[in-house]
PDB file of C-alpha atoms in Angstrom:
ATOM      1  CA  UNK A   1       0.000   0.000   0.000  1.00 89.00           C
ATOM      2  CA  UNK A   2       0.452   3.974  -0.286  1.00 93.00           C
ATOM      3  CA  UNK A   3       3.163   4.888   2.290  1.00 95.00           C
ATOM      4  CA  UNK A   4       3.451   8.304   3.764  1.00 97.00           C
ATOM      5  CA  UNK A   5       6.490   9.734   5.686  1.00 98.00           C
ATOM      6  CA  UNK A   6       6.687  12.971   7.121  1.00 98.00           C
ATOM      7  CA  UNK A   7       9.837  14.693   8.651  1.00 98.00           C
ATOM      8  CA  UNK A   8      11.341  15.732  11.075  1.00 98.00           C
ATOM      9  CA  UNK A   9       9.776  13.317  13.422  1.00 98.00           C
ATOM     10  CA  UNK A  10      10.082  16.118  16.641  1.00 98.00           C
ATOM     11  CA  UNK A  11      11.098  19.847  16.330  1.00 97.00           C
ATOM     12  CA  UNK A  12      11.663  22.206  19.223  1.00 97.00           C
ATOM     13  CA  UNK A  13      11.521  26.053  18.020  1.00 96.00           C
ATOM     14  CA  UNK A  14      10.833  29.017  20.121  1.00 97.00           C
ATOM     15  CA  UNK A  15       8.305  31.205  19.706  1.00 97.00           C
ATOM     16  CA  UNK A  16       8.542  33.977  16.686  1.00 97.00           C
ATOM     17  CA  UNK A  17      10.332  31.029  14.547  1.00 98.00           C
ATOM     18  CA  UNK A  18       9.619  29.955  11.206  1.00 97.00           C
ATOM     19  CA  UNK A  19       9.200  25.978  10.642  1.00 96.00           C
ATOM     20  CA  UNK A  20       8.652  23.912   7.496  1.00 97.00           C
ATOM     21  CA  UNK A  21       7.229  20.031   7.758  1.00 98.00           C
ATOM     22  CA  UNK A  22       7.585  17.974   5.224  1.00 98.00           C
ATOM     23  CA  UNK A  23       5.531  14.717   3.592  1.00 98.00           C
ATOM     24  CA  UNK A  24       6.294  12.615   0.927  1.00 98.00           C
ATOM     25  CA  UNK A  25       4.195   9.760  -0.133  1.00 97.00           C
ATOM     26  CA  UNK A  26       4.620   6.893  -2.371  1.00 96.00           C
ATOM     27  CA  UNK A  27       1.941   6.926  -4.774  1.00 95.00           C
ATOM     28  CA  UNK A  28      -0.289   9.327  -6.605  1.00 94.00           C
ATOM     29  CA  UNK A  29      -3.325  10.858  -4.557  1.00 94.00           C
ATOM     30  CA  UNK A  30      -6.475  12.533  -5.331  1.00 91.00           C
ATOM     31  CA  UNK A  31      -6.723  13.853  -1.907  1.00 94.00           C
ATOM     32  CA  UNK A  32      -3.963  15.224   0.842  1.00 97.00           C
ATOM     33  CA  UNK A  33      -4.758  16.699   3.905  1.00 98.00           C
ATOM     34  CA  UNK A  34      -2.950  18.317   6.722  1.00 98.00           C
ATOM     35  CA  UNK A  35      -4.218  18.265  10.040  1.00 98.00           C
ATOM     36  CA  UNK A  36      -3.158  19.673  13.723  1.00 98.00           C
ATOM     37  CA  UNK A  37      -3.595  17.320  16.790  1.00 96.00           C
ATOM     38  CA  UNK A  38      -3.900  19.770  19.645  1.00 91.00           C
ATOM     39  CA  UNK A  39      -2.875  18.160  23.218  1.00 86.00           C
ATOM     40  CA  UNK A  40      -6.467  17.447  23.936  1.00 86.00           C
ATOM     41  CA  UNK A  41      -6.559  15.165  21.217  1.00 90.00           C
ATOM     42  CA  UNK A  42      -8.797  16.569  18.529  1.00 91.00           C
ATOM     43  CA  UNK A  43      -7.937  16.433  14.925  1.00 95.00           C
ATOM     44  CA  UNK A  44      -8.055  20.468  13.361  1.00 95.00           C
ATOM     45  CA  UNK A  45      -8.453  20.440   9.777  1.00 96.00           C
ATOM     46  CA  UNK A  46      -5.777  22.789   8.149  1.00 97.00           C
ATOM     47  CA  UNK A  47      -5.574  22.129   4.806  1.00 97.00           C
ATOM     48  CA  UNK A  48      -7.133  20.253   1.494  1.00 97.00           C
ATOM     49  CA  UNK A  49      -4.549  20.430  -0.627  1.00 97.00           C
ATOM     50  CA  UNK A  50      -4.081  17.500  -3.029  1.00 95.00           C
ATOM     51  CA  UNK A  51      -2.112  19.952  -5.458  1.00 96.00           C
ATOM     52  CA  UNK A  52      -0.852  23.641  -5.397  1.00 97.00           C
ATOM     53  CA  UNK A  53      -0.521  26.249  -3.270  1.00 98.00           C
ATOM     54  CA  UNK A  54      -2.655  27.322  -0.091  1.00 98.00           C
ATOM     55  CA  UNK A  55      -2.345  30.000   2.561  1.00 98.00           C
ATOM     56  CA  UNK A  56      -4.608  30.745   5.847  1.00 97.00           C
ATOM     57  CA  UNK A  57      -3.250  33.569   8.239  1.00 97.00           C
ATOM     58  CA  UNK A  58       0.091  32.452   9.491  1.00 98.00           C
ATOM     59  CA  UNK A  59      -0.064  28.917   7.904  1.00 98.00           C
ATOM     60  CA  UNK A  60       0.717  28.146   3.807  1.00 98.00           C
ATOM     61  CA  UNK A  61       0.954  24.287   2.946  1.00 98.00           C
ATOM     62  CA  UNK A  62       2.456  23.522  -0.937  1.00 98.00           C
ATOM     63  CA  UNK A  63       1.282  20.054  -2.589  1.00 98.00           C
ATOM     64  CA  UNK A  64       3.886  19.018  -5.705  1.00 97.00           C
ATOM     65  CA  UNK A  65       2.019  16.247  -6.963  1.00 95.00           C
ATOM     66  CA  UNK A  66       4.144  15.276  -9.578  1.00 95.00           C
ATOM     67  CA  UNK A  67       7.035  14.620  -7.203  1.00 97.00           C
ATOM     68  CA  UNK A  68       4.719  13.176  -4.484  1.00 97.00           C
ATOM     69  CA  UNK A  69       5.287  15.653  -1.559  1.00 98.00           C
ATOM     70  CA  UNK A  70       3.823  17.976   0.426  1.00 98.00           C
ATOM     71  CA  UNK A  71       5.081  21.286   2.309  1.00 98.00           C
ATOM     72  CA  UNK A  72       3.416  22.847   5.507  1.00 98.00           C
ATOM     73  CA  UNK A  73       5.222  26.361   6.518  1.00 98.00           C
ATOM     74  CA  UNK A  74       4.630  27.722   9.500  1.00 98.00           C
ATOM     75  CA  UNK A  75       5.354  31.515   9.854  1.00 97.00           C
ATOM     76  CA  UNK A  76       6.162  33.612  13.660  1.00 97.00           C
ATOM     77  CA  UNK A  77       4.827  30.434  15.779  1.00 97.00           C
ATOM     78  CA  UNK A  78       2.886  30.906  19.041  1.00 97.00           C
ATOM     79  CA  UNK A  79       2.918  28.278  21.940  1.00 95.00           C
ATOM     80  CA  UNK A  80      -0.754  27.488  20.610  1.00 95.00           C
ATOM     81  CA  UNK A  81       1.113  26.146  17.753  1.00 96.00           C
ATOM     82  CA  UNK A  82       2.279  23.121  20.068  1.00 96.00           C
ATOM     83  CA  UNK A  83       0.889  19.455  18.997  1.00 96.00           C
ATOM     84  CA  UNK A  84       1.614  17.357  16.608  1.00 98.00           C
ATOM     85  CA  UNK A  85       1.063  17.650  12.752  1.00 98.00           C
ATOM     86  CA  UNK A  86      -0.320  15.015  10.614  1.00 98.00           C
ATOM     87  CA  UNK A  87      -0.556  14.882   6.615  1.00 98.00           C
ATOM     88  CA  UNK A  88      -2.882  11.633   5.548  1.00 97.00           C
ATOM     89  CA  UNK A  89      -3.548  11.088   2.139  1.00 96.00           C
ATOM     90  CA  UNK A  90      -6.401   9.137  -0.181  1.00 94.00           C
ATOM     91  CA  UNK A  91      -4.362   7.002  -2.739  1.00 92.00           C
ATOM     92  CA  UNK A  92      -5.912   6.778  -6.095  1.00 91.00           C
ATOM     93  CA  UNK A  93      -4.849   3.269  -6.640  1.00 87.00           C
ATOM     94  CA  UNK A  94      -4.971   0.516  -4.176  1.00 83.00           C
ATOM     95  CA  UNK A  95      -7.020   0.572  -0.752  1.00 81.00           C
ATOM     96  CA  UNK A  96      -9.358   3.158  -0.598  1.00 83.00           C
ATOM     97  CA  UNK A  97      -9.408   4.916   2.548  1.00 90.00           C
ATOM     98  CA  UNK A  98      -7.226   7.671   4.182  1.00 94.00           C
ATOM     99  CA  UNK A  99      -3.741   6.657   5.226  1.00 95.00           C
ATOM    100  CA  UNK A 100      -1.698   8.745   7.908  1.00 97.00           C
ATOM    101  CA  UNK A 101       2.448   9.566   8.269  1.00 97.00           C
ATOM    102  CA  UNK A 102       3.472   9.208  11.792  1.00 98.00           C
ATOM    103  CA  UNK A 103       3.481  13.097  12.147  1.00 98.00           C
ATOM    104  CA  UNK A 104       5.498  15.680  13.056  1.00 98.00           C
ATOM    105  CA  UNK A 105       5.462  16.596  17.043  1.00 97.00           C
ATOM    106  CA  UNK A 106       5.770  20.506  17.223  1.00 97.00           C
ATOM    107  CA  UNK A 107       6.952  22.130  20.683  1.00 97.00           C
ATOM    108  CA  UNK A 108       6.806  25.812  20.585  1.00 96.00           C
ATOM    109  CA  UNK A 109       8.670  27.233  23.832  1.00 96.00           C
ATOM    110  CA  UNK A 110       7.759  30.846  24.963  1.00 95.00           C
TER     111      UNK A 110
ATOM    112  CA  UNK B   1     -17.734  21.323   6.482  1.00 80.00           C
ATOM    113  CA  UNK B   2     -19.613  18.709   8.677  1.00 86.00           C
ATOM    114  CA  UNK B   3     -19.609  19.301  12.972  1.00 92.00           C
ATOM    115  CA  UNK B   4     -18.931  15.442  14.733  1.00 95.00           C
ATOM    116  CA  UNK B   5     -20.134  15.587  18.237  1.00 95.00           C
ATOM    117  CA  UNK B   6     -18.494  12.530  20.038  1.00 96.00           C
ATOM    118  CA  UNK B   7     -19.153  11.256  23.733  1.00 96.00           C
ATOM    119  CA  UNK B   8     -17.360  10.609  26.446  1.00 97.00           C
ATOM    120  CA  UNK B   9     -14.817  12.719  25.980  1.00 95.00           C
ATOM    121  CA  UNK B  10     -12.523  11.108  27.941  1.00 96.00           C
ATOM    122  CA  UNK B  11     -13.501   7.593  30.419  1.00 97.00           C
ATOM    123  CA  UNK B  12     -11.278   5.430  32.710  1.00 98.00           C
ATOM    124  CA  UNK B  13     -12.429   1.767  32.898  1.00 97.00           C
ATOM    125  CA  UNK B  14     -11.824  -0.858  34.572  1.00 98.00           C
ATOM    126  CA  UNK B  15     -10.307  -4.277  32.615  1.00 97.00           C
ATOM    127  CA  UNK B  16     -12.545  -6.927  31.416  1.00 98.00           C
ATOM    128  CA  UNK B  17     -15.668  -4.169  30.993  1.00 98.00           C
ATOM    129  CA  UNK B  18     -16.322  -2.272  27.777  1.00 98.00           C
ATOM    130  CA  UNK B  19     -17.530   1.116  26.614  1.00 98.00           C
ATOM    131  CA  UNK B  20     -19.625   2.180  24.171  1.00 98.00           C
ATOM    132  CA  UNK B  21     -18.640   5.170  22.141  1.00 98.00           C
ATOM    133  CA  UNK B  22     -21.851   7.852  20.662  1.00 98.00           C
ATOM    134  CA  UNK B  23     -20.639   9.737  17.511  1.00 97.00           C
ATOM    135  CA  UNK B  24     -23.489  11.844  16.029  1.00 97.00           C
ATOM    136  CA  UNK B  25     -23.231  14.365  12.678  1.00 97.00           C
ATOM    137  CA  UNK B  26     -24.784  17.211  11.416  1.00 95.00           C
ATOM    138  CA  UNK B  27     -26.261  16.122   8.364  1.00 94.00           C
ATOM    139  CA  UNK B  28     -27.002  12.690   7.067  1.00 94.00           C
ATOM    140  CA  UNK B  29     -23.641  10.801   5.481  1.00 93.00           C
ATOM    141  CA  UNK B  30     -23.426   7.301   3.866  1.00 91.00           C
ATOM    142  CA  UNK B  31     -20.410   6.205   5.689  1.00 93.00           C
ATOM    143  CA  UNK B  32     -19.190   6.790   9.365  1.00 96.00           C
ATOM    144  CA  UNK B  33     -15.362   5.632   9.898  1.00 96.00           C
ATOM    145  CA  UNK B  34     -13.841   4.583  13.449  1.00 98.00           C
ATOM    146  CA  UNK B  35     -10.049   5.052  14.156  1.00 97.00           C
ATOM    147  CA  UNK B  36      -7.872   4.055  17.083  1.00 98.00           C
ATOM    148  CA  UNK B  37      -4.360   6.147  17.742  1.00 97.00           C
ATOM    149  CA  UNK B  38      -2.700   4.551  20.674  1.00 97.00           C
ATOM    150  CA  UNK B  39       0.011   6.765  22.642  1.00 95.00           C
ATOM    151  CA  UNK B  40       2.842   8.463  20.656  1.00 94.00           C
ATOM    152  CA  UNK B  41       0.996   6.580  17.466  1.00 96.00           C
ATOM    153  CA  UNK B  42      -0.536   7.647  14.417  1.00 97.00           C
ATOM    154  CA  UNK B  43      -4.260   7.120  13.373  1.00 97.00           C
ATOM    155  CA  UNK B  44      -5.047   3.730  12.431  1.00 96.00           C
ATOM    156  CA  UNK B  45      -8.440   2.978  10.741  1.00 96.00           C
ATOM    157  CA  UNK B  46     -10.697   0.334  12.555  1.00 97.00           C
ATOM    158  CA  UNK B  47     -13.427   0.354  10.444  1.00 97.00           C
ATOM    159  CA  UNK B  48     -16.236   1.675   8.359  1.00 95.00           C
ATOM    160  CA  UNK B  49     -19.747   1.894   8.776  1.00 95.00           C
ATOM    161  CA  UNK B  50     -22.371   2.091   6.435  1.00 89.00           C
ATOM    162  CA  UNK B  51     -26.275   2.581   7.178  1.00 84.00           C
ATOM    163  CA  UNK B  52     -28.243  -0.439   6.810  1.00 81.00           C
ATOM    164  CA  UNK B  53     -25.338  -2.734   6.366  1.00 85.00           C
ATOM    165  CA  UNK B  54     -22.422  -4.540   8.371  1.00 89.00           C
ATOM    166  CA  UNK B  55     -19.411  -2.531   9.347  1.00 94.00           C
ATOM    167  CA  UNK B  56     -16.366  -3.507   7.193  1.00 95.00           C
ATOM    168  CA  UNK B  57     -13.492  -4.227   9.231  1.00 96.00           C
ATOM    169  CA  UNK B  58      -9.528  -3.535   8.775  1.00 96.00           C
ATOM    170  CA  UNK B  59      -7.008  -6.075   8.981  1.00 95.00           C
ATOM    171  CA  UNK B  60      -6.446  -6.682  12.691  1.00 96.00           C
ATOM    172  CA  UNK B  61      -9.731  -5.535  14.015  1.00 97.00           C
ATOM    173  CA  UNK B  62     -12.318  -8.006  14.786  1.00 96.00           C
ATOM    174  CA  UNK B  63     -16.227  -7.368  15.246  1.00 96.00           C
ATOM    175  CA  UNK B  64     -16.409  -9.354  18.619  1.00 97.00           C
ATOM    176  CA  UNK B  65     -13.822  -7.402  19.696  1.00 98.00           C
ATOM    177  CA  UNK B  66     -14.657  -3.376  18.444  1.00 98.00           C
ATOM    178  CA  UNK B  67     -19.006  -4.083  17.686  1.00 97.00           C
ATOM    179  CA  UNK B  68     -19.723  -1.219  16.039  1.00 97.00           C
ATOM    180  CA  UNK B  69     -23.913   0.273  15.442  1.00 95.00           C
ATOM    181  CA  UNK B  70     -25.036   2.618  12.676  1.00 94.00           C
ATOM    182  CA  UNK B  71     -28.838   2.967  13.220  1.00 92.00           C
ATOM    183  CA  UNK B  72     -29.717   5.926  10.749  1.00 93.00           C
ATOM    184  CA  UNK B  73     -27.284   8.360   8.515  1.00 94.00           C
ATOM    185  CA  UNK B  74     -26.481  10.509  11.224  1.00 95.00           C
ATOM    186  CA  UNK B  75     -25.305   8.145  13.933  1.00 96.00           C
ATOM    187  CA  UNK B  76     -22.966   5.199  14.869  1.00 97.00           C
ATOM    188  CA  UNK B  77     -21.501   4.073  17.906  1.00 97.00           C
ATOM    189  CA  UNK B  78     -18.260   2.287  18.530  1.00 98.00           C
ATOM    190  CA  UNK B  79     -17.920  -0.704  21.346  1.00 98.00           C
ATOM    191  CA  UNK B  80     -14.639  -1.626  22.725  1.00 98.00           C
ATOM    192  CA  UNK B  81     -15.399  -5.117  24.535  1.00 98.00           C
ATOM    193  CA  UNK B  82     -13.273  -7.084  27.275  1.00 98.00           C
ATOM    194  CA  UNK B  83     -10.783  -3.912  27.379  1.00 97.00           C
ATOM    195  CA  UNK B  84      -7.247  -4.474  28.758  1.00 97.00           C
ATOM    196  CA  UNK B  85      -4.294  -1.997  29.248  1.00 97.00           C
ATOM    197  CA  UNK B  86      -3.567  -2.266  25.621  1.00 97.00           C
ATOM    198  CA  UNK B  87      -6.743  -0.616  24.839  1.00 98.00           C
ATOM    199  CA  UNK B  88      -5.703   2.399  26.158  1.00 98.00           C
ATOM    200  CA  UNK B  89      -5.904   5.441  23.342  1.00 97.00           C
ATOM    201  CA  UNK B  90      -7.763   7.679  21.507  1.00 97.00           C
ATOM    202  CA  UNK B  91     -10.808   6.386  19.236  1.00 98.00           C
ATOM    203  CA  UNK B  92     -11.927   9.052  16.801  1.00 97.00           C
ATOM    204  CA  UNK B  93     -15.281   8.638  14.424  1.00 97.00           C
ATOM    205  CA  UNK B  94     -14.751  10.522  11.281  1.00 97.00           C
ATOM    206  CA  UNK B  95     -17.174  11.608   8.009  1.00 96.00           C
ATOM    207  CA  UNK B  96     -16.164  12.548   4.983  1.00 92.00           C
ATOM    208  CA  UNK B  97     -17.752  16.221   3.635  1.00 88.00           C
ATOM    209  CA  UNK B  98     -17.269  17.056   0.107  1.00 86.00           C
ATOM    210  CA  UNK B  99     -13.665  16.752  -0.326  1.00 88.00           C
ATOM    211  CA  UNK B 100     -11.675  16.383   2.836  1.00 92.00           C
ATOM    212  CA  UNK B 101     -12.602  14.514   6.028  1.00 95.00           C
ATOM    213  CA  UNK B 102     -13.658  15.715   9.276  1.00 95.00           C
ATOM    214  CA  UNK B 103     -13.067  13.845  12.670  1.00 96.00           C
ATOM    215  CA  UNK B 104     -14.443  14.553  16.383  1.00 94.00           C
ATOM    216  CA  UNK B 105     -12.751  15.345  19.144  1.00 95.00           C
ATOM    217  CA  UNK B 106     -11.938  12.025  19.838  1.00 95.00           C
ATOM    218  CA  UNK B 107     -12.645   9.750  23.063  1.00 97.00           C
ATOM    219  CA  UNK B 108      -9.444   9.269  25.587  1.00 96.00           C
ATOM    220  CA  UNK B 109      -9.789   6.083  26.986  1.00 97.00           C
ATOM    221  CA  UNK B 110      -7.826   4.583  29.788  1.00 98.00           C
ATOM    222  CA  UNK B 111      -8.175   1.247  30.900  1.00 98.00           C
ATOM    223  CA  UNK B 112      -6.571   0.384  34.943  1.00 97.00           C
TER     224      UNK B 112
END
């Protein structure tokens, strides 16, 4: 099956930095998300982004489909910008449901 | 967008009991999914459920195990049976809306 792999694993920034995650998968897609797990738990939608570019306040995420990654910037962080970051993906080929990377934990220090 | 109401929150349980898991929608949807993300893990899918039919289980999830109810187009519930320690996570029902999927707040389960 698809397989997704987002990096880094863990990053540690203080607040006012910029930070770029990263996710590549393995197969085409007609549908990439990116998603924020805040500590509680809950699943944020970010982005739908299965191709091009997309921006939302301090947050832009970049799909190059053709090369099978993903880009999620992050711009002047805040501590609310703790949690961990997930990209999941809906192969076109092969089982059809939504497959997850391991995500990226974020820690924001003030 | 759709909004996923999902109860408890959050439960501790004892071993050998189970818990049943509401997830309710906004508007009426063909398919409800159930996911499990145990600690420090990603999402893994347990299965889907469709109105009017038997839930279709993933690899490694069994229906005696994770019973699972969808009694109209807006509502399912998820059963974790006989829990033990290694039940312990997060179980998130999700929908799909147009183009993107949408998840609850998820249900933090311990089991002591």
């Amino acid at each position: 099956g698809i397989q997704v792999e987002q990096s880094p694993p863990d990053l540690i920034l203080q607040e006012g930095a910029n930070s770029t995650l990263r996710c590549n998968f393995s197969d085409s897609v007609n549908n990439l998300q990116w998603f924020h797990q805040n500590p509680w738990g809950q699943l944020i939608n970010l982005f739908y982004i299965p191709s091009g570019t997309k921006q939302n306040g301090r947050l832009s995420a970049t799909t190059v489909a053709t090369e099978r990654y993903s880009l999620l910037y992050i711009s002047s962080s805040q501590t609310t910008d703790s949690g961990v970051y997930f990209c999941a993906v809906f192969p076109i080929q092969g089982a059809q449901k939504l497959v997850f990377g391991q995500g990226t934990r974020l820690t924001i220090n003030p | 967008s759709a909004v996923i109401s999902q109860k408890p929150s959050r439960d501790i349980c004892q071993r050998g009991t189970s818990l049943t898991i509401q997830c309710q929608v906004d508007s009426q949807v063909t398919m409800m999914f159930w996911y499990r993300q145990q600690p420090g893990q990603s999402l893994t899918l347990i299965a889907t459920a469709n109105q009017g039919s038997e839930a279709t289980y993933e690899s490694g999830f069994v229906i005696d195990k994770f019973p699972i109810s969808r009694p109209n187009l807006t509502f399912s519930t998820l059963t974790v049976s006989n829990m033990s320690p290694e039940d312990s996570s997060i179980y998130l029902c999700s929908v799909w809306g147009n183009t993107e999927a949408f998840f609850g707040q998820g249900t933090r389960l311990t089991v002591v």
